[in-house]
Each structure stands twice: as C-alpha cells, then as structure tokens.
Amino acid sequence: MTAPKQTRENDLEKLRELVKDIDFCMLTTVDEGGDLHSRPMSSNGDIDADGDIWFFTNASSHKVSEIAKLPKVNVSFADPDNQRYVSVSGTAQLVRDRAKIDELWRPEFKIWFPEGKADPEIALLRISLEKAEYGDSPGSTIEYALSFVSSLVTGKQPDLGENKKVNL
Amino acid sequence: MTAPKQTRENDLEKLRELVKDIDFCMLTTVDEGGDLHSRPMSSNGDIDADGDIWFFTNASSHKVSEIAKLPKVNVSFADPDNQRYVSVSGTAQLVRDRAKIDELWRPEFKIWFPEGKADPEIALLRISLEKAEYGDSPGSTIEYALSFVSSLVTGKQPDLGENKKVNL
C-alpha cells in the first residue's frame, strides 16, 4: 500500500505528525524465555533526523539486559481519543555517550532521575526505526490487516554498533 | 513486590478494574524474522474467569499466521489521561469454535465484519494471561523497573491445545 513516491523523509515527517501529541508510548521487548513485556516510556515528542527515537533509561534496568540479548523491539503509540494507533518496529541499542545525554537532557527529567544528568546510571536507549504502521480511521482499527493502510519503510540500515552480530 | 496473600482471583479482579475503561489495547506479536508488530484491538472490556482475553479476528489475517508460529504475545493497555499503563504477557491461540463466537458476538461488531457472525472468516484469538504488570502513578511511569509496582502472576498453566509443543 506504500505509494511508490514516498520518500523516507516524507515518511518520517508523517510519523512525527502522528505521534507528536502522544507523550507516552509503550516499549515492548522480548525476554530470554520469549515472553513479551511492555512498559510506558516518554518519547520526548521527537523522532530525530536519522529516524531514531531516544529514551532515557536506567542503565541497569531489566529492559536493558533484555535488549542486550534481543535488540528487536516495538514502540506503540496510542491516542484513543482520536482513534490513532501507531506501531513502530525497530532495533534498540544502549547509548552511554555523555554528550548525547547532555543534548537530550531536560530539567524536568529530575522526576525520574533525582540526581540529575550526572547520575552515572543514566543512559539512553536509541531505537533505530525500521518500520512503522498506523491506523487513524475510527471503526477500522480492530483488524490490523485492513486498517493499517500505510506502511512506512525507511530503507535505513540500522547501525547496531557493537550489537551488529546479534541475530535473533 | 507481590503481596504474598494475593490470590489469582484477586489479581484478575484488579486487572479487570485497571482495564475496564480502556476500549482498545495494542496486541504485539513477533514475526518469523523476529520483528515485533503491534496493532489496536478491542478487548470488549472483559477478561474472563479463566484469565483469558478474547479478540475477534479475521482467520486469515497476518497476525494469525504470526501467532501460529510464535504464540507468545503482549497486550498493552494505555490510558494516558489517567497515567495508567498495563502490560499483559500471554500466549495466543486461534479459536474457531462457533459456540464461543456466538457467545461473544455483539451486533456492533458488524462494523468490522459486515457479513455478521456467520462469516466463515470470523475467528477468535484467545490470549491466555500469564503475567500482568502495571503502573498507575503519574510521573513514575518512564522507568518500568521503578514504576510497575505490582506484578500479577496468575499461576495458571495455559492450555495451548494443539500448540502445546510449540516452544520459542
């Protein structure tokens, strides 16, 4: 269903528009036993120019150890009031770069990290977006195959850095 | 963090209370390549006495073929207005039992199945609940390990029927 003329840039712009008012999304990971877990995350309202979504995290949290083993994740954005649902498939990587933490840090994050951005446990999760799908028409969202009328494939090869050789 | 006296019945009751006003949830599945996909589903507002969540589906939909191979799924419920987020891990099974379809069918589902409940493509997905986690305090939901203060383990052995031998 993807229009042939869609460009990656247009796709990203569309995706940003879809999620810009959805503060919290659900990040789903797979644990060693194959069980799927999700938890709410703040996406800081942005998807960057590379198609990456960034989350602040505690470096020793359970999801970080899950991602180290199985980096494939899903990020879902739900806006029930507008019947808007977005599914993003991607690959997660832990990033401990202090310059990036400085760049993305906002004072209000002290709610979650009372010690501030100097907290050595603070890290980032970078989700490299590989595919996004969405439904935004009321009454057509129960059946994925029918309702998710647009598929955004970025064409990006995710840079997995040290996780490059981890395959599922 | 689970109180020792929690019983499965209490857990289910708590879970029902948490999700009763959330009409749509996101069902996340894993495809053959290990990619995670989610799509909105109507949970019909109920979790039955066995701890099962039922969804209507088209039997030939893409998610059904994913589940046949990898039955582990996640169902997430998001209520952003109340900062309430619930993650349910479970095992999915396709159910084509006509009596069960009759029992759960409601006339308003014709929006999705115009031919009504006699449509031979109509089927059910039964999600056997294995674990549920939730966060319901504002400002504490970004960090799963900190905010999901209760873990509901049903203790139920899922009856996977013909899928019994499928392991991930």
PDB file of C-alpha atoms in Angstrom, chain B residues 26-166:
ATOM      1  CA  MET B  26      -2.303  -2.948  21.468  1.00  0.00           C
ATOM      2  CA  LEU B  27      -1.555  -6.570  20.637  1.00  0.00           C
ATOM      3  CA  THR B  28       2.129  -7.171  19.920  1.00  0.00           C
ATOM      4  CA  THR B  29       3.303 -10.255  18.074  1.00  0.00           C
ATOM      5  CA  VAL B  30       6.644 -11.477  16.757  1.00  0.00           C
ATOM      6  CA  ASP B  31       7.069 -12.338  13.094  1.00  0.00           C
ATOM      7  CA  GLU B  32       9.319 -15.007  11.588  1.00  0.00           C
ATOM      8  CA  GLY B  33      12.205 -12.586  11.286  1.00  0.00           C
ATOM      9  CA  GLY B  34      11.986 -11.662  14.954  1.00  0.00           C
ATOM     10  CA  ASP B  35      10.427  -8.255  14.257  1.00  0.00           C
ATOM     11  CA  LEU B  36       7.744  -7.073  16.668  1.00  0.00           C
ATOM     12  CA  HIS B  37       4.470  -5.661  15.361  1.00  0.00           C
ATOM     13  CA  SER B  38       1.529  -4.208  17.212  1.00  0.00           C
ATOM     14  CA  ARG B  39      -1.994  -3.288  16.217  1.00  0.00           C
ATOM     15  CA  PRO B  40      -5.023  -1.977  18.074  1.00  0.00           C
ATOM     16  CA  MET B  41      -7.631  -4.484  19.175  1.00  0.00           C
ATOM     17  CA  SER B  42     -10.886  -4.185  21.046  1.00  0.00           C
ATOM     18  CA  SER B  43     -10.812  -6.254  24.205  1.00  0.00           C
ATOM     19  CA  ASN B  44     -14.578  -5.994  24.623  1.00  0.00           C
ATOM     20  CA  GLY B  45     -13.844  -4.720  28.095  1.00  0.00           C
ATOM     21  CA  ASP B  46     -13.515  -8.111  29.681  1.00  0.00           C
ATOM     22  CA  ILE B  47     -11.105 -10.695  30.986  1.00  0.00           C
ATOM     23  CA  ASP B  48     -12.943 -13.926  31.666  1.00  0.00           C
ATOM     24  CA  ALA B  49     -12.902 -16.145  34.744  1.00  0.00           C
ATOM     25  CA  ASP B  50     -10.071 -18.243  33.305  1.00  0.00           C
ATOM     26  CA  GLY B  51      -7.879 -15.174  32.842  1.00  0.00           C
ATOM     27  CA  ASP B  52      -8.358 -15.189  29.084  1.00  0.00           C
ATOM     28  CA  ILE B  53      -8.727 -12.129  26.890  1.00  0.00           C
ATOM     29  CA  TRP B  54     -10.729 -12.701  23.701  1.00  0.00           C
ATOM     30  CA  PHE B  55     -10.432 -10.827  20.449  1.00  0.00           C
ATOM     31  CA  PHE B  56     -12.397 -11.186  17.259  1.00  0.00           C
ATOM     32  CA  THR B  57     -10.188 -11.570  14.217  1.00  0.00           C
ATOM     33  CA  ASN B  58     -10.193 -12.486  10.593  1.00  0.00           C
ATOM     34  CA  ALA B  59      -8.863 -16.056  10.459  1.00  0.00           C
ATOM     35  CA  SER B  60      -6.608 -15.289   7.515  1.00  0.00           C
ATOM     36  CA  SER B  61      -5.078 -12.112   8.918  1.00  0.00           C
ATOM     37  CA  HIS B  62      -1.348 -11.698   9.093  1.00  0.00           C
ATOM     38  CA  LYS B  63      -1.249 -11.751  12.896  1.00  0.00           C
ATOM     39  CA  VAL B  64      -2.915 -15.179  12.913  1.00  0.00           C
ATOM     40  CA  SER B  65      -0.115 -16.673  10.850  1.00  0.00           C
ATOM     41  CA  GLU B  66       2.451 -15.000  13.115  1.00  0.00           C
ATOM     42  CA  ILE B  67       0.796 -16.418  16.209  1.00  0.00           C
ATOM     43  CA  ALA B  68       0.627 -19.912  14.733  1.00  0.00           C
ATOM     44  CA  LYS B  69       4.432 -19.873  14.625  1.00  0.00           C
ATOM     45  CA  LEU B  70       5.237 -17.793  17.682  1.00  0.00           C
ATOM     46  CA  PRO B  71       2.290 -17.756  20.082  1.00  0.00           C
ATOM     47  CA  LYS B  72       3.852 -15.500  22.740  1.00  0.00           C
ATOM     48  CA  VAL B  73       2.267 -12.054  22.680  1.00  0.00           C
ATOM     49  CA  ASN B  74       1.931  -8.874  24.677  1.00  0.00           C
ATOM     50  CA  VAL B  75      -1.258  -6.920  25.192  1.00  0.00           C
ATOM     51  CA  SER B  76      -0.781  -3.365  26.409  1.00  0.00           C
ATOM     52  CA  PHE B  77      -3.486  -1.066  27.698  1.00  0.00           C
ATOM     53  CA  ALA B  78      -2.791   2.666  27.790  1.00  0.00           C
ATOM     54  CA  ASP B  79      -4.945   5.289  29.477  1.00  0.00           C
ATOM     55  CA  PRO B  80      -2.808   8.424  29.135  1.00  0.00           C
ATOM     56  CA  ASP B  81      -5.413  10.696  30.752  1.00  0.00           C
ATOM     57  CA  ASN B  82      -5.031   8.750  33.976  1.00  0.00           C
ATOM     58  CA  GLN B  83      -1.383   7.767  33.515  1.00  0.00           C
ATOM     59  CA  ARG B  84      -2.378   4.155  33.674  1.00  0.00           C
ATOM     60  CA  TYR B  85      -0.414   1.582  31.687  1.00  0.00           C
ATOM     61  CA  VAL B  86      -0.872  -2.168  31.812  1.00  0.00           C
ATOM     62  CA  SER B  87       1.299  -4.843  30.217  1.00  0.00           C
ATOM     63  CA  VAL B  88      -0.070  -8.352  29.838  1.00  0.00           C
ATOM     64  CA  SER B  89       2.177 -11.209  28.687  1.00  0.00           C
ATOM     65  CA  GLY B  90       0.416 -14.246  27.368  1.00  0.00           C
ATOM     66  CA  THR B  91       0.044 -16.973  24.821  1.00  0.00           C
ATOM     67  CA  ALA B  92      -2.310 -16.658  21.883  1.00  0.00           C
ATOM     68  CA  GLN B  93      -4.343 -19.349  20.223  1.00  0.00           C
ATOM     69  CA  LEU B  94      -6.738 -19.219  17.285  1.00  0.00           C
ATOM     70  CA  VAL B  95     -10.204 -20.489  18.252  1.00  0.00           C
ATOM     71  CA  ARG B  96     -12.801 -21.239  15.577  1.00  0.00           C
ATOM     72  CA  ASP B  97     -15.452 -22.656  17.888  1.00  0.00           C
ATOM     73  CA  ARG B  98     -18.811 -21.401  16.622  1.00  0.00           C
ATOM     74  CA  ALA B  99     -20.477 -21.648  20.026  1.00  0.00           C
ATOM     75  CA  LYS B 100     -17.838 -19.351  21.516  1.00  0.00           C
ATOM     76  CA  ILE B 101     -18.198 -16.939  18.611  1.00  0.00           C
ATOM     77  CA  ASP B 102     -21.964 -16.886  19.221  1.00  0.00           C
ATOM     78  CA  GLU B 103     -21.409 -16.273  22.928  1.00  0.00           C
ATOM     79  CA  LEU B 104     -19.082 -13.304  22.429  1.00  0.00           C
ATOM     80  CA  TRP B 105     -20.636 -11.777  19.305  1.00  0.00           C
ATOM     81  CA  ARG B 106     -22.258  -8.382  19.552  1.00  0.00           C
ATOM     82  CA  PRO B 107     -24.262  -6.703  16.765  1.00  0.00           C
ATOM     83  CA  GLU B 108     -21.947  -3.682  16.744  1.00  0.00           C
ATOM     84  CA  PHE B 109     -19.099  -5.876  15.502  1.00  0.00           C
ATOM     85  CA  LYS B 110     -20.722  -5.631  12.066  1.00  0.00           C
ATOM     86  CA  ILE B 111     -18.577  -2.537  11.646  1.00  0.00           C
ATOM     87  CA  TRP B 112     -15.645  -4.894  11.211  1.00  0.00           C
ATOM     88  CA  PHE B 113     -17.470  -7.961   9.936  1.00  0.00           C
ATOM     89  CA  PRO B 114     -20.254  -6.715   7.652  1.00  0.00           C
ATOM     90  CA  GLU B 115     -21.457 -10.244   6.929  1.00  0.00           C
ATOM     91  CA  GLY B 116     -22.143 -10.806  10.605  1.00  0.00           C
ATOM     92  CA  LYS B 117     -21.175 -13.672  12.821  1.00  0.00           C
ATOM     93  CA  ALA B 118     -21.917 -16.281  10.159  1.00  0.00           C
ATOM     94  CA  ASP B 119     -18.942 -15.030   8.154  1.00  0.00           C
ATOM     95  CA  PRO B 120     -16.731 -18.135   7.808  1.00  0.00           C
ATOM     96  CA  GLU B 121     -13.633 -15.972   8.165  1.00  0.00           C
ATOM     97  CA  ILE B 122     -14.559 -14.852  11.670  1.00  0.00           C
ATOM     98  CA  ALA B 123     -12.483 -16.396  14.393  1.00  0.00           C
ATOM     99  CA  LEU B 124     -11.330 -15.625  17.907  1.00  0.00           C
ATOM    100  CA  LEU B 125      -7.958 -15.136  19.441  1.00  0.00           C
ATOM    101  CA  ARG B 126      -7.704 -16.376  22.979  1.00  0.00           C
ATOM    102  CA  ILE B 127      -4.903 -14.788  24.945  1.00  0.00           C
ATOM    103  CA  SER B 128      -4.079 -16.914  27.968  1.00  0.00           C
ATOM    104  CA  LEU B 129      -2.801 -14.463  30.514  1.00  0.00           C
ATOM    105  CA  GLU B 130       0.485 -15.424  32.098  1.00  0.00           C
ATOM    106  CA  LYS B 131       1.717 -12.212  33.655  1.00  0.00           C
ATOM    107  CA  ALA B 132       0.477  -8.682  34.045  1.00  0.00           C
ATOM    108  CA  GLU B 133       2.274  -5.582  35.245  1.00  0.00           C
ATOM    109  CA  TYR B 134       1.047  -2.059  35.624  1.00  0.00           C
ATOM    110  CA  GLY B 135       1.951   1.434  36.604  1.00  0.00           C
ATOM    111  CA  ASP B 136      -0.632   3.868  37.811  1.00  0.00           C
ATOM    112  CA  SER B 137       1.152   6.714  39.489  1.00  0.00           C
ATOM    113  CA  PRO B 138       1.747   9.869  37.475  1.00  0.00           C
ATOM    114  CA  GLY B 139       5.383  10.779  36.980  1.00  0.00           C
ATOM    115  CA  SER B 140       6.719   7.366  37.793  1.00  0.00           C
ATOM    116  CA  THR B 141       5.951   5.615  34.571  1.00  0.00           C
ATOM    117  CA  ILE B 142       9.018   6.303  32.472  1.00  0.00           C
ATOM    118  CA  GLU B 143      11.101   3.724  34.249  1.00  0.00           C
ATOM    119  CA  TYR B 144       9.499   0.332  34.242  1.00  0.00           C
ATOM    120  CA  ALA B 145      11.608  -1.207  36.928  1.00  0.00           C
ATOM    121  CA  LEU B 146      10.679   1.544  39.323  1.00  0.00           C
ATOM    122  CA  SER B 147       7.128   2.272  38.409  1.00  0.00           C
ATOM    123  CA  PHE B 148       5.482  -1.051  37.803  1.00  0.00           C
ATOM    124  CA  VAL B 149       4.960  -1.744  41.459  1.00  0.00           C
ATOM    125  CA  SER B 150       2.719  -4.769  41.209  1.00  0.00           C
ATOM    126  CA  SER B 151       3.213  -7.997  39.364  1.00  0.00           C
ATOM    127  CA  LEU B 152       0.304 -10.317  38.850  1.00  0.00           C
ATOM    128  CA  VAL B 153       1.225 -13.909  38.287  1.00  0.00           C
ATOM    129  CA  THR B 154      -1.820 -15.998  37.708  1.00  0.00           C
ATOM    130  CA  GLY B 155      -0.199 -19.320  38.351  1.00  0.00           C
ATOM    131  CA  LYS B 156      -2.266 -20.679  35.520  1.00  0.00           C
ATOM    132  CA  GLN B 157      -0.825 -23.268  33.224  1.00  0.00           C
ATOM    133  CA  PRO B 158      -2.024 -22.203  29.800  1.00  0.00           C
ATOM    134  CA  ASP B 159      -3.912 -24.873  27.908  1.00  0.00           C
ATOM    135  CA  LEU B 160      -2.407 -24.497  24.491  1.00  0.00           C
ATOM    136  CA  GLY B 161      -4.271 -27.362  22.909  1.00  0.00           C
ATOM    137  CA  GLU B 162      -2.631 -28.244  19.631  1.00  0.00           C
ATOM    138  CA  ASN B 163       0.051 -25.667  20.177  1.00  0.00           C
ATOM    139  CA  LYS B 164       1.220 -27.373  23.347  1.00  0.00           C
ATOM    140  CA  LYS B 165       4.546 -28.404  21.908  1.00  0.00           C
ATOM    141  CA  VAL B 166       5.423 -25.110  20.315  1.00  0.00           C
TER     142      VAL B 166
END
